[in-house]
Short mmCIF file of C-alpha atoms and ligand atoms in Angstrom, two decimals:
data_model
loop_
_atom_site.label_atom_id
_atom_site.label_comp_id
_atom_site.label_asym_id
_atom_site.label_seq_id
_atom_site.Cartn_x
_atom_site.Cartn_y
_atom_site.Cartn_z
CA MET A 221 -0.16 0.00 0.03
CA ALA A 222 1.12 3.71 -0.38
CA VAL A 223 2.42 5.70 2.03
CA VAL A 224 2.25 9.33 1.92
CA ASP A 225 5.36 11.84 1.56
CA ALA A 226 4.09 13.39 4.31
CA SER A 227 7.05 16.18 4.11
CA LEU A 228 4.26 17.56 1.00
CA VAL A 229 1.63 17.68 3.73
CA TYR A 230 3.21 19.01 6.70
CA ALA A 231 5.27 21.35 5.29
CA PRO A 232 4.20 24.72 6.58
CA LEU A 233 3.73 23.29 10.03
CA SER A 234 7.37 21.76 10.07
CA LEU A 235 9.27 24.77 10.82
CA ILE A 236 8.00 24.80 14.06
CA LEU A 237 8.38 21.55 15.16
CA THR A 238 11.15 20.22 17.27
CA THR A 239 12.46 17.45 18.91
CA ASN A 240 10.89 18.40 22.08
CA MET A 241 7.05 17.08 20.65
CA LEU A 242 7.75 13.72 22.40
CA ALA A 243 9.79 14.35 25.14
CA GLY A 244 6.85 14.44 27.47
CA LEU A 245 5.87 10.77 26.94
CA ALA A 246 9.50 9.46 26.28
CA ALA A 247 9.78 10.97 29.80
CA ALA A 248 6.44 9.34 30.97
CA LEU A 249 7.69 5.84 30.09
CA CYS A 250 11.56 5.90 30.46
CA ALA A 251 12.74 8.29 32.23
CA SER A 252 10.59 9.77 35.09
CA LEU A 253 9.64 6.41 37.04
CA LEU A 254 13.06 7.60 39.32
CA LEU A 255 11.55 7.78 42.59
CA SER A 256 12.77 7.59 45.65
CA SER A 257 13.05 4.89 48.44
CA SER A 258 10.79 6.67 50.26
CA GLN A 259 7.95 6.58 48.14
CA ALA A 260 9.05 2.82 47.37
CA ALA A 261 6.69 1.30 50.32
CA GLY A 262 3.43 -0.77 49.71
CA PRO A 263 2.56 -3.15 47.21
CA LEU A 264 3.27 -3.56 43.68
CA PRO A 265 1.52 -3.37 40.99
CA ILE A 266 -0.31 -5.96 39.57
CA ARG A 267 -0.18 -6.85 35.91
CA PRO A 268 -3.66 -7.46 33.68
CA ASP A 269 -2.36 -11.56 33.52
CA GLY A 270 -2.62 -11.37 37.53
CA ALA A 271 1.43 -11.60 38.48
CA SER A 272 2.67 -8.80 40.24
CA TYR A 273 5.75 -6.92 38.67
CA SER A 274 9.26 -7.05 40.47
CA ARG A 275 10.62 -4.10 42.72
CA SER A 276 13.42 -3.11 41.00
CA SER A 277 16.35 -1.60 43.27
CA GLU A 278 14.30 2.40 42.93
CA GLY A 279 11.33 1.74 43.69
CA VAL A 280 8.60 2.30 41.61
CA ARG A 281 4.96 3.63 43.13
CA LEU A 282 2.39 3.99 40.15
CA SER A 283 -0.67 5.52 41.59
CA PHE A 284 -2.95 8.19 42.84
CA ARG A 285 -2.88 7.27 46.50
CA ALA A 286 -1.36 4.73 49.09
CA GLU A 287 -3.53 1.72 48.63
CA HIS A 288 -4.63 0.54 45.95
CA ASP A 289 -8.21 0.45 46.01
CA THR A 290 -9.57 3.53 44.47
CA ARG A 291 -12.74 2.62 46.42
CA ASP A 292 -11.44 3.61 49.10
CA GLN A 293 -11.19 7.07 49.38
CA ASP A 294 -9.55 7.18 52.91
CA ALA A 295 -6.27 6.39 51.38
CA VAL A 296 -3.79 8.76 51.52
CA PHE A 297 -2.73 10.98 48.11
CA VAL A 298 0.59 10.01 46.65
CA PRO A 299 1.60 12.72 44.69
CA THR A 300 4.79 11.44 43.23
CA PHE A 301 2.66 10.58 39.83
CA VAL A 302 0.72 12.96 39.02
CA GLN A 303 3.72 15.16 39.34
CA ASN A 304 6.00 12.85 36.96
CA GLU A 305 2.83 13.72 35.05
CA LEU A 306 3.32 17.14 35.01
CA ASN A 307 6.39 17.93 34.50
CA GLY A 308 6.11 15.07 31.29
CA LEU A 309 2.83 17.83 29.99
CA LEU A 310 5.14 21.00 29.90
CA LYS A 311 7.33 19.18 27.66
CA LYS A 312 4.60 17.53 26.00
CA TYR A 313 3.13 20.23 24.80
CA ALA A 314 5.89 22.36 24.75
CA GLN A 315 4.80 24.09 21.30
CA ALA A 316 1.56 24.83 21.90
CA MET A 317 2.75 27.84 22.63
CA SER A 318 3.80 28.73 19.20
CA LEU A 319 1.42 26.10 17.46
CA LEU A 320 -1.94 27.29 19.22
CA HIS A 321 -0.88 30.56 18.06
CA ASN A 322 0.19 30.29 14.56
CA VAL A 323 -2.72 28.15 14.01
CA THR A 324 -5.90 29.70 13.49
CA GLY A 325 -8.70 28.55 12.45
CA ILE A 326 -8.82 24.94 10.53
CA THR A 327 -5.83 24.01 8.72
CA PRO A 328 -6.44 21.80 5.28
CA PRO A 329 -6.55 18.20 5.89
CA ASN A 330 -4.12 16.27 5.13
CA VAL A 331 -6.88 13.17 3.35
CA ASP A 332 -9.97 13.49 2.19
CA SER A 333 -12.16 13.24 5.02
CA THR A 334 -14.79 13.59 3.42
CA GLN A 335 -14.42 9.88 2.13
CA THR A 336 -17.22 8.75 3.81
CA GLY A 337 -19.91 11.68 3.70
CA GLY A 338 -17.85 14.03 6.32
CA VAL A 339 -20.41 14.94 9.22
CA THR A 340 -23.37 13.83 7.42
CA GLN A 341 -22.53 10.43 7.51
CA GLN A 342 -24.23 7.78 9.31
CA LEU A 343 -22.31 6.96 12.37
CA PRO A 344 -20.58 3.82 12.43
CA LEU A 345 -22.25 2.15 15.71
CA TYR A 346 -21.73 -1.23 16.48
CA PRO A 347 -23.31 -3.95 18.34
CA PRO A 348 -21.35 -5.98 20.77
CA THR A 349 -21.88 -9.40 19.13
CA SER A 350 -20.86 -7.59 15.90
CA SER A 351 -17.33 -8.97 14.73
CA VAL A 352 -16.57 -5.48 14.37
CA VAL A 353 -14.67 -6.21 17.94
CA GLU A 354 -12.14 -8.35 15.91
CA ARG A 355 -11.54 -6.29 13.15
CA GLN A 356 -11.42 -2.71 14.68
CA ALA A 357 -11.24 -2.75 18.17
CA MET A 358 -8.02 -2.10 20.33
CA GLY A 359 -9.02 -3.62 24.09
CA LEU A 360 -7.42 -1.47 26.59
CA PHE A 361 -6.01 -2.78 30.31
CA ASN A 362 -6.39 -0.14 32.85
CA TYR A 363 -3.13 -0.44 34.91
CA ASN A 364 -3.35 0.09 38.26
CA HIS A 365 -6.58 1.16 39.19
CA ASP A 366 -7.27 3.71 36.42
CA VAL A 367 -2.87 5.52 36.05
CA LEU A 368 -2.33 4.04 32.87
CA TYR A 369 -4.63 2.67 29.83
CA TYR A 370 -2.68 0.45 26.71
CA GLY A 371 -3.37 -2.18 24.16
CA PRO A 372 -1.75 -4.57 22.15
CA ALA A 373 -0.40 -3.41 19.10
CA SER A 374 1.71 -5.99 16.35
CA VAL A 375 4.61 -5.02 14.61
CA GLY A 376 7.05 -6.38 12.60
CA ASN A 377 7.23 -9.96 10.06
CA PRO A 378 5.87 -12.18 11.48
CA PRO A 379 3.83 -9.94 13.95
CA GLN A 380 5.34 -9.32 17.81
CA THR A 381 2.70 -8.40 19.87
CA LEU A 382 4.07 -5.47 22.20
CA ASP A 383 1.46 -2.90 24.40
CA ILE A 384 1.32 0.60 24.01
CA ILE A 385 -0.65 3.26 25.24
CA PRO A 386 -3.35 5.42 22.98
CA ASP A 387 -2.74 9.07 22.99
CA THR A 388 -4.74 11.37 21.13
CA GLY A 389 -2.23 14.12 23.35
CA SER A 390 0.67 13.01 20.50
CA ALA A 391 1.05 12.53 17.29
CA ASP A 392 4.15 9.87 17.36
CA LEU A 393 4.33 6.08 17.05
CA TRP A 394 6.93 4.60 18.81
CA PHE A 395 7.84 0.97 20.36
CA LEU A 396 10.76 0.09 23.05
CA SER A 397 13.34 -1.44 21.45
CA GLY A 398 16.74 -2.12 23.77
CA CYS A 399 15.40 0.13 26.66
CA ALA A 400 17.51 -1.72 29.26
CA SER A 401 15.84 0.09 31.58
CA SER A 402 12.56 -1.02 31.11
CA LYS A 403 11.29 -4.66 31.96
CA ALA A 404 8.03 -4.28 28.95
CA LYS A 405 8.46 -6.67 26.11
CA GLN A 406 10.61 -4.78 23.75
CA PHE A 407 10.46 -4.42 19.32
CA PHE A 408 13.21 -6.76 18.20
CA PRO A 409 13.69 -5.74 14.82
CA PRO A 410 16.50 -8.59 13.97
CA ALA A 411 13.28 -10.53 13.89
CA SER A 412 10.95 -8.81 11.33
CA ILE A 413 11.53 -9.80 7.25
CA THR A 414 9.95 -6.23 6.36
CA TYR A 415 11.64 -3.80 8.65
CA GLY A 416 13.27 -0.87 7.51
CA ARG A 417 15.46 1.37 9.07
CA THR A 418 15.51 5.10 7.88
CA ALA A 419 19.00 7.23 8.09
CA SER A 420 16.84 9.73 10.08
CA ASP A 421 17.42 9.93 14.43
CA PHE A 422 14.80 9.79 16.79
CA ASP A 423 15.34 12.04 19.26
CA VAL A 424 13.63 13.25 21.83
CA SER A 425 15.04 15.39 24.69
CA TYR A 426 13.72 16.77 28.12
CA GLY A 427 14.78 18.48 31.12
CA ASP A 428 18.37 17.06 31.62
CA GLY A 429 17.62 14.02 30.31
CA TYR A 430 16.84 12.28 26.39
CA ALA A 431 15.46 9.26 24.63
CA SER A 432 16.53 8.48 21.33
CA GLY A 433 16.72 6.30 18.50
CA MET A 434 15.97 5.76 14.60
CA LEU A 435 12.59 6.69 13.01
CA ALA A 436 12.21 3.00 11.04
CA GLN A 437 9.28 1.48 9.16
CA ASP A 438 7.67 -1.91 9.29
CA THR A 439 4.17 -3.07 9.19
CA VAL A 440 1.64 -2.24 12.41
CA SER A 441 -1.64 -4.09 12.82
CA VAL A 442 -4.31 -2.87 15.27
CA ALA A 443 -7.16 -5.45 15.66
CA ALA A 444 -7.10 -6.91 11.62
CA LEU A 445 -6.15 -3.49 10.28
CA SER A 446 -2.94 -2.88 9.09
CA VAL A 447 -0.46 -0.26 7.93
CA ASP A 448 2.76 -1.49 5.58
CA HIS A 449 5.74 0.33 6.00
CA GLN A 450 4.40 3.34 8.79
CA TYR A 451 6.94 4.97 10.37
CA PHE A 452 7.55 4.97 13.79
CA GLY A 453 10.07 5.64 16.86
CA VAL A 454 12.67 2.71 17.59
CA VAL A 455 13.87 4.27 21.48
CA ASP A 456 16.73 2.11 22.41
CA GLU A 457 18.61 4.57 24.60
CA ILE A 458 17.32 6.47 27.47
CA SER A 459 19.46 8.75 30.15
CA THR A 460 17.81 7.53 33.28
CA SER A 461 16.77 4.37 34.00
CA LEU A 462 14.52 2.27 35.37
CA SER A 463 10.55 1.65 34.48
CA ASN A 464 8.31 -0.32 35.33
CA TYR A 465 5.59 0.90 33.10
CA PRO A 466 3.99 -1.97 31.73
CA SER A 467 3.40 -0.66 28.08
CA SER A 468 6.05 -0.50 25.30
CA GLY A 469 5.10 2.17 23.14
CA VAL A 470 2.97 4.93 22.15
CA LEU A 471 0.23 5.13 19.65
CA GLY A 472 -0.11 9.05 18.66
CA LEU A 473 -3.62 9.65 17.86
CA GLY A 474 -3.13 13.18 17.14
CA PHE A 475 -2.09 15.15 14.46
CA GLY A 476 0.08 14.53 11.71
CA THR A 477 0.62 18.01 12.07
CA ILE A 478 2.20 17.53 15.61
CA SER A 479 4.61 14.50 15.37
CA GLN A 480 7.92 14.74 15.54
CA SER A 481 8.50 12.40 12.95
CA LYS A 482 6.63 14.79 10.59
CA THR A 483 4.42 11.87 8.69
CA ASN A 484 1.31 10.86 8.95
CA THR A 485 0.35 9.05 12.20
CA PHE A 486 -1.41 5.06 11.90
CA PHE A 487 -4.40 6.29 12.03
CA GLU A 488 -4.01 8.53 9.01
CA ASN A 489 -2.41 5.98 6.76
CA LEU A 490 -5.81 3.82 7.69
CA MET A 491 -7.97 6.87 6.56
CA VAL A 492 -6.15 7.34 3.38
CA ALA A 493 -5.97 4.13 2.23
CA ARG A 494 -9.28 3.75 2.60
CA LYS A 495 -9.20 0.71 5.19
CA LEU A 496 -12.17 2.31 7.72
CA PRO A 497 -15.84 2.56 6.98
CA SER A 498 -15.35 5.98 8.80
CA ALA A 499 -12.89 8.15 9.54
CA LEU A 500 -13.27 9.15 13.03
CA PHE A 501 -12.02 6.61 16.18
CA SER A 502 -13.34 6.45 19.45
CA ILE A 503 -12.29 5.61 23.12
CA SER A 504 -13.94 3.72 26.28
CA LEU A 505 -11.61 4.31 29.16
CA ALA A 506 -13.79 2.83 32.08
CA PRO A 507 -12.67 3.59 35.77
CA ALA A 508 -11.57 0.08 37.23
CA SER A 509 -14.09 0.53 39.99
CA SER A 510 -16.31 -0.28 37.53
CA ARG A 511 -14.87 -3.75 36.44
CA GLY A 512 -15.70 -2.08 32.51
CA LYS A 513 -13.48 -2.97 29.75
CA SER A 514 -11.65 -0.10 28.16
CA GLU A 515 -11.26 0.25 24.21
CA LEU A 516 -10.16 2.59 21.09
CA CYS A 517 -12.42 2.04 18.27
CA LEU A 518 -10.77 2.47 15.17
CA GLY A 519 -13.80 3.92 12.28
CA CYS A 520 -15.96 2.46 14.93
CA VAL A 521 -18.69 3.71 17.71
CA ASN A 522 -19.40 0.99 20.18
CA GLN A 523 -23.19 1.66 21.65
CA GLN A 524 -22.53 -0.47 24.09
CA LYS A 525 -20.27 1.96 25.67
CA PHE A 526 -22.90 5.07 25.83
CA SER A 527 -26.19 6.25 26.63
CA GLY A 528 -28.21 9.21 25.64
CA GLU A 529 -27.21 11.52 22.69
CA ILE A 530 -24.05 12.67 21.46
CA VAL A 531 -23.20 16.11 22.11
CA TRP A 532 -20.83 17.36 18.76
CA LEU A 533 -18.20 20.37 19.43
CA PRO A 534 -15.99 21.98 16.52
CA LEU A 535 -12.61 21.18 16.32
CA GLN A 536 -10.39 24.45 16.86
CA SER A 537 -7.53 23.15 15.14
CA ARG A 538 -6.31 19.81 13.47
CA THR A 539 -2.99 19.35 16.04
CA TRP A 540 -4.88 17.83 19.06
CA TRP A 541 -8.42 17.56 19.31
CA THR A 542 -8.91 20.83 20.83
CA VAL A 543 -12.34 21.99 21.74
CA PRO A 544 -13.75 25.49 22.92
CA MET A 545 -14.12 25.04 27.11
CA THR A 546 -16.27 27.91 28.00
CA GLY A 547 -16.29 27.24 31.47
CA MET A 548 -15.79 24.70 34.72
CA ALA A 549 -18.36 24.95 37.49
CA VAL A 550 -18.61 23.65 40.71
CA ASP A 551 -22.78 22.44 41.33
CA THR A 552 -25.01 25.54 39.03
CA ILE A 553 -23.96 28.42 41.38
CA GLY A 554 -19.90 28.51 40.96
CA VAL A 555 -19.54 28.87 37.35
CA VAL A 556 -16.40 30.20 35.81
CA PRO A 557 -16.70 31.75 32.83
CA LEU A 558 -12.90 30.56 30.78
CA GLY A 559 -12.24 31.61 27.15
CA LEU A 560 -9.69 28.08 26.56
CA ILE A 561 -9.33 25.94 24.13
CA ALA A 562 -8.69 22.30 25.88
CA ALA A 563 -7.31 19.12 24.37
CA ILE A 564 -8.78 15.89 24.99
CA ASP A 565 -5.97 13.97 26.09
CA SER A 566 -6.25 10.32 26.83
CA GLY A 567 -2.81 9.71 27.38
CA THR A 568 -3.18 11.66 30.97
CA SER A 569 -4.39 11.06 33.53
CA GLN A 570 -5.80 14.55 34.95
CA ILE A 571 -7.61 17.72 34.82
CA TYR A 572 -4.75 20.35 33.95
CA VAL A 573 -5.61 24.44 33.63
CA PRO A 574 -3.58 27.54 33.66
CA MET A 575 -2.58 28.39 37.23
CA ALA A 576 -4.84 31.69 37.60
CA HIS A 577 -8.27 29.47 36.54
CA ALA A 578 -7.65 26.86 38.95
CA THR A 579 -7.03 29.49 41.71
CA GLU A 580 -10.21 31.13 40.37
CA PHE A 581 -12.23 27.35 40.04
CA TYR A 582 -11.32 26.29 44.04
CA SER A 583 -12.06 29.80 44.93
CA ARG A 584 -15.70 27.92 44.57
CA ILE A 585 -15.41 25.22 46.48
CA ASN A 586 -15.67 26.29 49.96
CA GLY A 587 -13.18 24.94 52.63
CA SER A 588 -10.63 24.09 49.46
CA GLN A 589 -7.12 25.61 50.43
CA PRO A 590 -3.74 25.75 48.01
CA ALA A 591 -1.70 22.86 48.61
CA PRO A 592 2.03 23.86 48.51
CA GLN A 593 3.48 20.87 49.73
CA TYR A 594 2.99 18.87 46.65
CA GLY A 595 4.24 21.85 44.45
CA PRO A 596 2.43 24.92 42.74
CA GLY A 597 -1.17 23.79 41.30
CA TYR A 598 -2.91 22.02 43.58
CA TRP A 599 -5.65 22.13 46.01
CA THR A 600 -7.49 20.22 48.69
CA PHE A 601 -10.98 20.46 49.30
CA PRO A 602 -13.07 18.88 52.34
CA CYS A 603 -13.32 15.11 52.10
CA ASP A 604 -16.40 15.69 54.09
CA SER A 605 -18.53 16.87 50.37
CA SER A 606 -16.78 14.94 47.58
CA ALA A 607 -19.61 13.13 47.01
CA ASN A 608 -21.95 16.01 47.11
CA LEU A 609 -19.64 17.97 44.78
CA ASN A 610 -20.83 18.76 41.17
CA VAL A 611 -17.48 19.67 38.90
CA THR A 612 -18.58 19.91 35.42
CA ILE A 613 -16.08 21.42 32.98
CA ILE A 614 -18.48 23.37 30.36
CA PHE A 615 -17.58 22.33 26.62
CA ASP A 616 -19.61 25.19 23.66
CA ALA A 617 -21.29 26.18 26.36
CA VAL A 618 -22.57 22.54 27.67
CA PRO A 619 -21.60 21.27 31.48
CA PHE A 620 -20.49 18.06 31.34
CA ASP A 621 -19.80 16.38 34.87
CA ILE A 622 -17.36 15.10 36.14
CA ASP A 623 -17.79 11.41 38.86
CA PRO A 624 -16.91 12.98 42.14
CA GLN A 625 -14.87 9.53 42.78
CA ASP A 626 -12.25 10.71 39.75
CA PHE A 627 -12.12 14.77 41.74
CA ASN A 628 -11.45 13.17 44.51
CA LEU A 629 -7.74 12.15 44.91
CA GLY A 630 -7.14 11.11 48.25
CA LYS A 631 -6.56 12.68 51.82
CA THR A 632 -3.45 14.66 52.21
CA ALA A 633 -2.80 12.64 55.75
CA PRO A 634 -4.74 9.37 57.55
CA ASN A 635 -6.27 11.75 59.61
CA SER A 636 -7.11 14.82 57.55
CA ASN A 637 -10.24 15.74 56.16
CA GLN A 638 -8.98 17.43 53.40
CA CYS A 639 -8.88 15.59 50.11
CA VAL A 640 -6.81 16.42 46.54
CA GLY A 641 -8.78 17.61 44.04
CA GLY A 642 -8.48 16.03 40.64
CA VAL A 643 -7.74 19.17 38.85
CA PHE A 644 -4.32 21.63 38.60
CA GLY A 645 -2.90 24.53 37.99
CA PHE A 646 -0.09 24.59 35.57
CA PRO A 647 2.53 26.99 35.21
CA ASP A 648 3.12 29.86 32.66
CA ASP A 649 5.37 27.55 30.01
CA LEU A 650 2.16 26.53 28.78
CA PRO A 651 -0.46 29.21 27.17
CA SER A 652 -2.64 30.71 29.38
CA ASN A 653 -5.76 29.80 26.99
CA PHE A 654 -4.97 25.98 26.71
CA ALA A 655 -6.33 22.93 29.19
CA ILE A 656 -5.77 19.82 28.69
CA ILE A 657 -8.35 17.48 29.54
CA GLY A 658 -7.69 14.22 30.80
CA ALA A 659 -8.84 10.31 31.95
CA GLY A 660 -10.29 12.56 34.98
CA PHE A 661 -13.04 13.33 32.84
CA LEU A 662 -13.31 10.66 29.80
CA LYS A 663 -13.77 7.56 32.71
CA SER A 664 -17.07 10.14 32.63
CA TRP A 665 -17.21 10.56 29.29
CA TYR A 666 -17.28 7.95 26.28
CA ALA A 667 -15.54 10.57 23.05
CA ILE A 668 -15.76 9.99 19.74
CA PHE A 669 -13.06 11.78 17.79
CA ASP A 670 -14.14 12.53 13.98
CA HIS A 671 -11.31 13.75 12.00
CA SER A 672 -14.60 14.82 9.53
CA ASP A 673 -14.48 17.96 7.31
CA SER A 674 -13.72 20.25 9.74
CA GLY A 675 -13.45 17.49 12.42
CA ARG A 676 -14.68 17.38 15.39
CA VAL A 677 -15.33 15.52 19.00
CA GLY A 678 -18.31 13.91 20.15
CA LEU A 679 -18.96 13.34 23.89
CA ALA A 680 -21.89 11.16 25.45
CA ARG A 681 -22.28 9.80 29.10
CA SER A 682 -19.96 6.75 29.27
CA THR A 683 -21.59 3.08 30.47
CA ALA A 684 -18.76 2.48 32.34
CA ARG A 685 -18.92 5.63 34.43
CA GLN A 686 -22.90 4.08 35.17
CA ALA A 687 -22.05 0.41 36.48
CA ARG A 688 -19.40 1.95 38.43
CA ALA A 689 -19.30 0.93 42.01
CA VAL A 690 -20.50 3.51 44.09
CA PRO A 691 -17.52 4.25 46.79
CA PHE A 692 -19.04 6.04 49.90
CA ALA A 693 -21.39 3.78 52.00
CA SER A 694 -24.32 6.20 53.07
CA GLY A 695 -23.26 8.72 55.66
CA HIS A 696 -19.79 7.61 55.69
CA PHE A 697 -18.32 10.87 55.51
CA ASN A 698 -21.19 12.56 58.27
C1 NAG B 972 4.80 31.73 15.05
O1 NAG B 972 5.31 29.75 14.15
C2 NAG B 972 7.06 31.27 13.89
C3 NAG B 972 7.46 29.63 13.24
O2 NAG B 972 6.75 29.24 12.21
C4 NAG B 972 7.73 31.35 15.45
O3 NAG B 972 8.76 32.33 15.12
C5 NAG B 972 7.29 32.17 15.91
O4 NAG B 972 7.15 32.34 17.41
C6 NAG B 972 5.46 31.42 16.35
N1 NAG B 972 4.26 32.53 16.76
C7 NAG B 972 4.01 32.57 18.29
C8 NAG B 972 3.28 33.47 18.62
O5 NAG B 972 4.71 31.20 19.05
C1 NAG B 973 -20.16 27.90 50.60
O1 NAG B 973 -20.93 28.30 51.96
C2 NAG B 973 -21.70 29.33 51.60
C3 NAG B 973 -21.79 30.28 53.45
O2 NAG B 973 -21.74 29.20 54.44
C4 NAG B 973 -23.03 29.02 51.32
O3 NAG B 973 -23.88 30.34 51.12
C5 NAG B 973 -22.69 28.01 50.27
O4 NAG B 973 -23.91 27.90 49.90
C6 NAG B 973 -21.66 27.07 50.15
N1 NAG B 973 -21.23 26.50 48.67
C7 NAG B 973 -21.38 25.21 48.30
C8 NAG B 973 -21.26 25.28 47.34
O5 NAG B 973 -21.29 24.44 49.60
C1 NAG B 974 -24.43 17.82 38.01
O1 NAG B 974 -24.75 19.43 36.99
C2 NAG B 974 -25.23 19.08 35.50
C3 NAG B 974 -24.81 19.70 34.71
O2 NAG B 974 -25.77 20.69 35.40
C4 NAG B 974 -26.67 17.87 35.78
O3 NAG B 974 -26.71 17.70 34.35
C5 NAG B 974 -26.15 17.11 36.22
O4 NAG B 974 -27.41 16.22 36.47
C6 NAG B 974 -25.82 16.96 37.78
N1 NAG B 974 -25.32 15.93 38.73
C7 NAG B 974 -26.23 15.69 40.04
C8 NAG B 974 -25.66 14.47 40.42
O5 NAG B 974 -27.03 16.36 39.86
#
């Protein structure tokens, strides 16, 4: 099949791309998990297959809370993961400043996204019994109570199956290969007869570290959908070692305009090759407490994963999946009007807004206070109001509430009645009109990412949210 020469497609933006584009995720995967031994106590993560990981000498703590039961809202918040994520985000979105200022409106689509009828197309809904599942769906593991979602892809001939993170907040595909510090399975190029190395480096740098490798090409498949000669990074060198992440790479699902490798994404190549019934994909991130199954559906919409109407939001630019964020609210009275551009990011766990807006937001919650012990951008609020707070994100004037369980990240200390809020402020390094909306939101809302015409994001109430266990025995906090 044909691979589009992406350098033609992306010429206007290529000047402002730097090697930093991928750094945030590289840091999150391989390097930023070096934690002090004081944070290493506690049970080890459980693998999807039920086995547990061995503890490295450095130790890891990949959890939001000190106990591994998200239903236990008494568990103490552990800041390490969020601290790492926030640091990584500053790198992951390092180009947001120039890209979002420079990209006004919608840049021309790089593929014929109207091929299936554009936004007037009939939604490719499928019922659970359909063979669409085998053909187009990537089932996702929920790692360590909502910290990370990843699923199987295969690369090479014969195919090597590796678990990767579907990430709408980036646009490069890469696999670990020879990253000695990682315990995750890695790609072994010599075993693939179709592997092709390129002369291009695949370098990313972040802070005082770096990850590097080569840009390569090979057959890549998700479910039964495959792309020959797909470009991806083979990350074989990482400056700081030790990662107990179970995943072996990232599947960038943003627009190729922001890719570090300046190539079409895997999904864009599927569209170009007309391998999809529809130019959209859908993501269901189920909270662990729901025991629901998470899924990436390529070219399809799983009607079992949502209920009610789909609300469609207009895309702001073909970079990240950006939609207008017009406000945030606590119940109906504490509305904070905003004029932000929000990136819907399946590869990020929390919700991040500019510091000034986070301050404004928490001022609407009685008893909230900054929590500088974790760093700037953290707030706490009274745990006993947790179950009753109705926090909503307002997109394009429509409010979308988030499950109170996802807003409460745990207590500050075993005997404290202050709990850490799941909305964080980021510093001036990112644009003051930008927001990053991660799994803390997507666990409540099924999301459809549609390339058609000028692009749009659809949100509908997630059935996994409705199915989740109620954490609070009645009167638990009262
Ligand atoms: C827009 O992009 C150009 C490079 O193409 C860059 O020099 C400029 O700083 C960017 N604008 C903003 C506001 O960042
Ligand atoms: C906050 O406290 C004030 C005064 O005690 C009260 O009027 C208001 O309803 C409270 N707001 C919320 C959201 O509980
Ligand atoms: C929270 O607010 C939203 C939007 O205003 C509303 O639709 C929803 O019913 C509210 N939820 C609760 C539990 O009050």
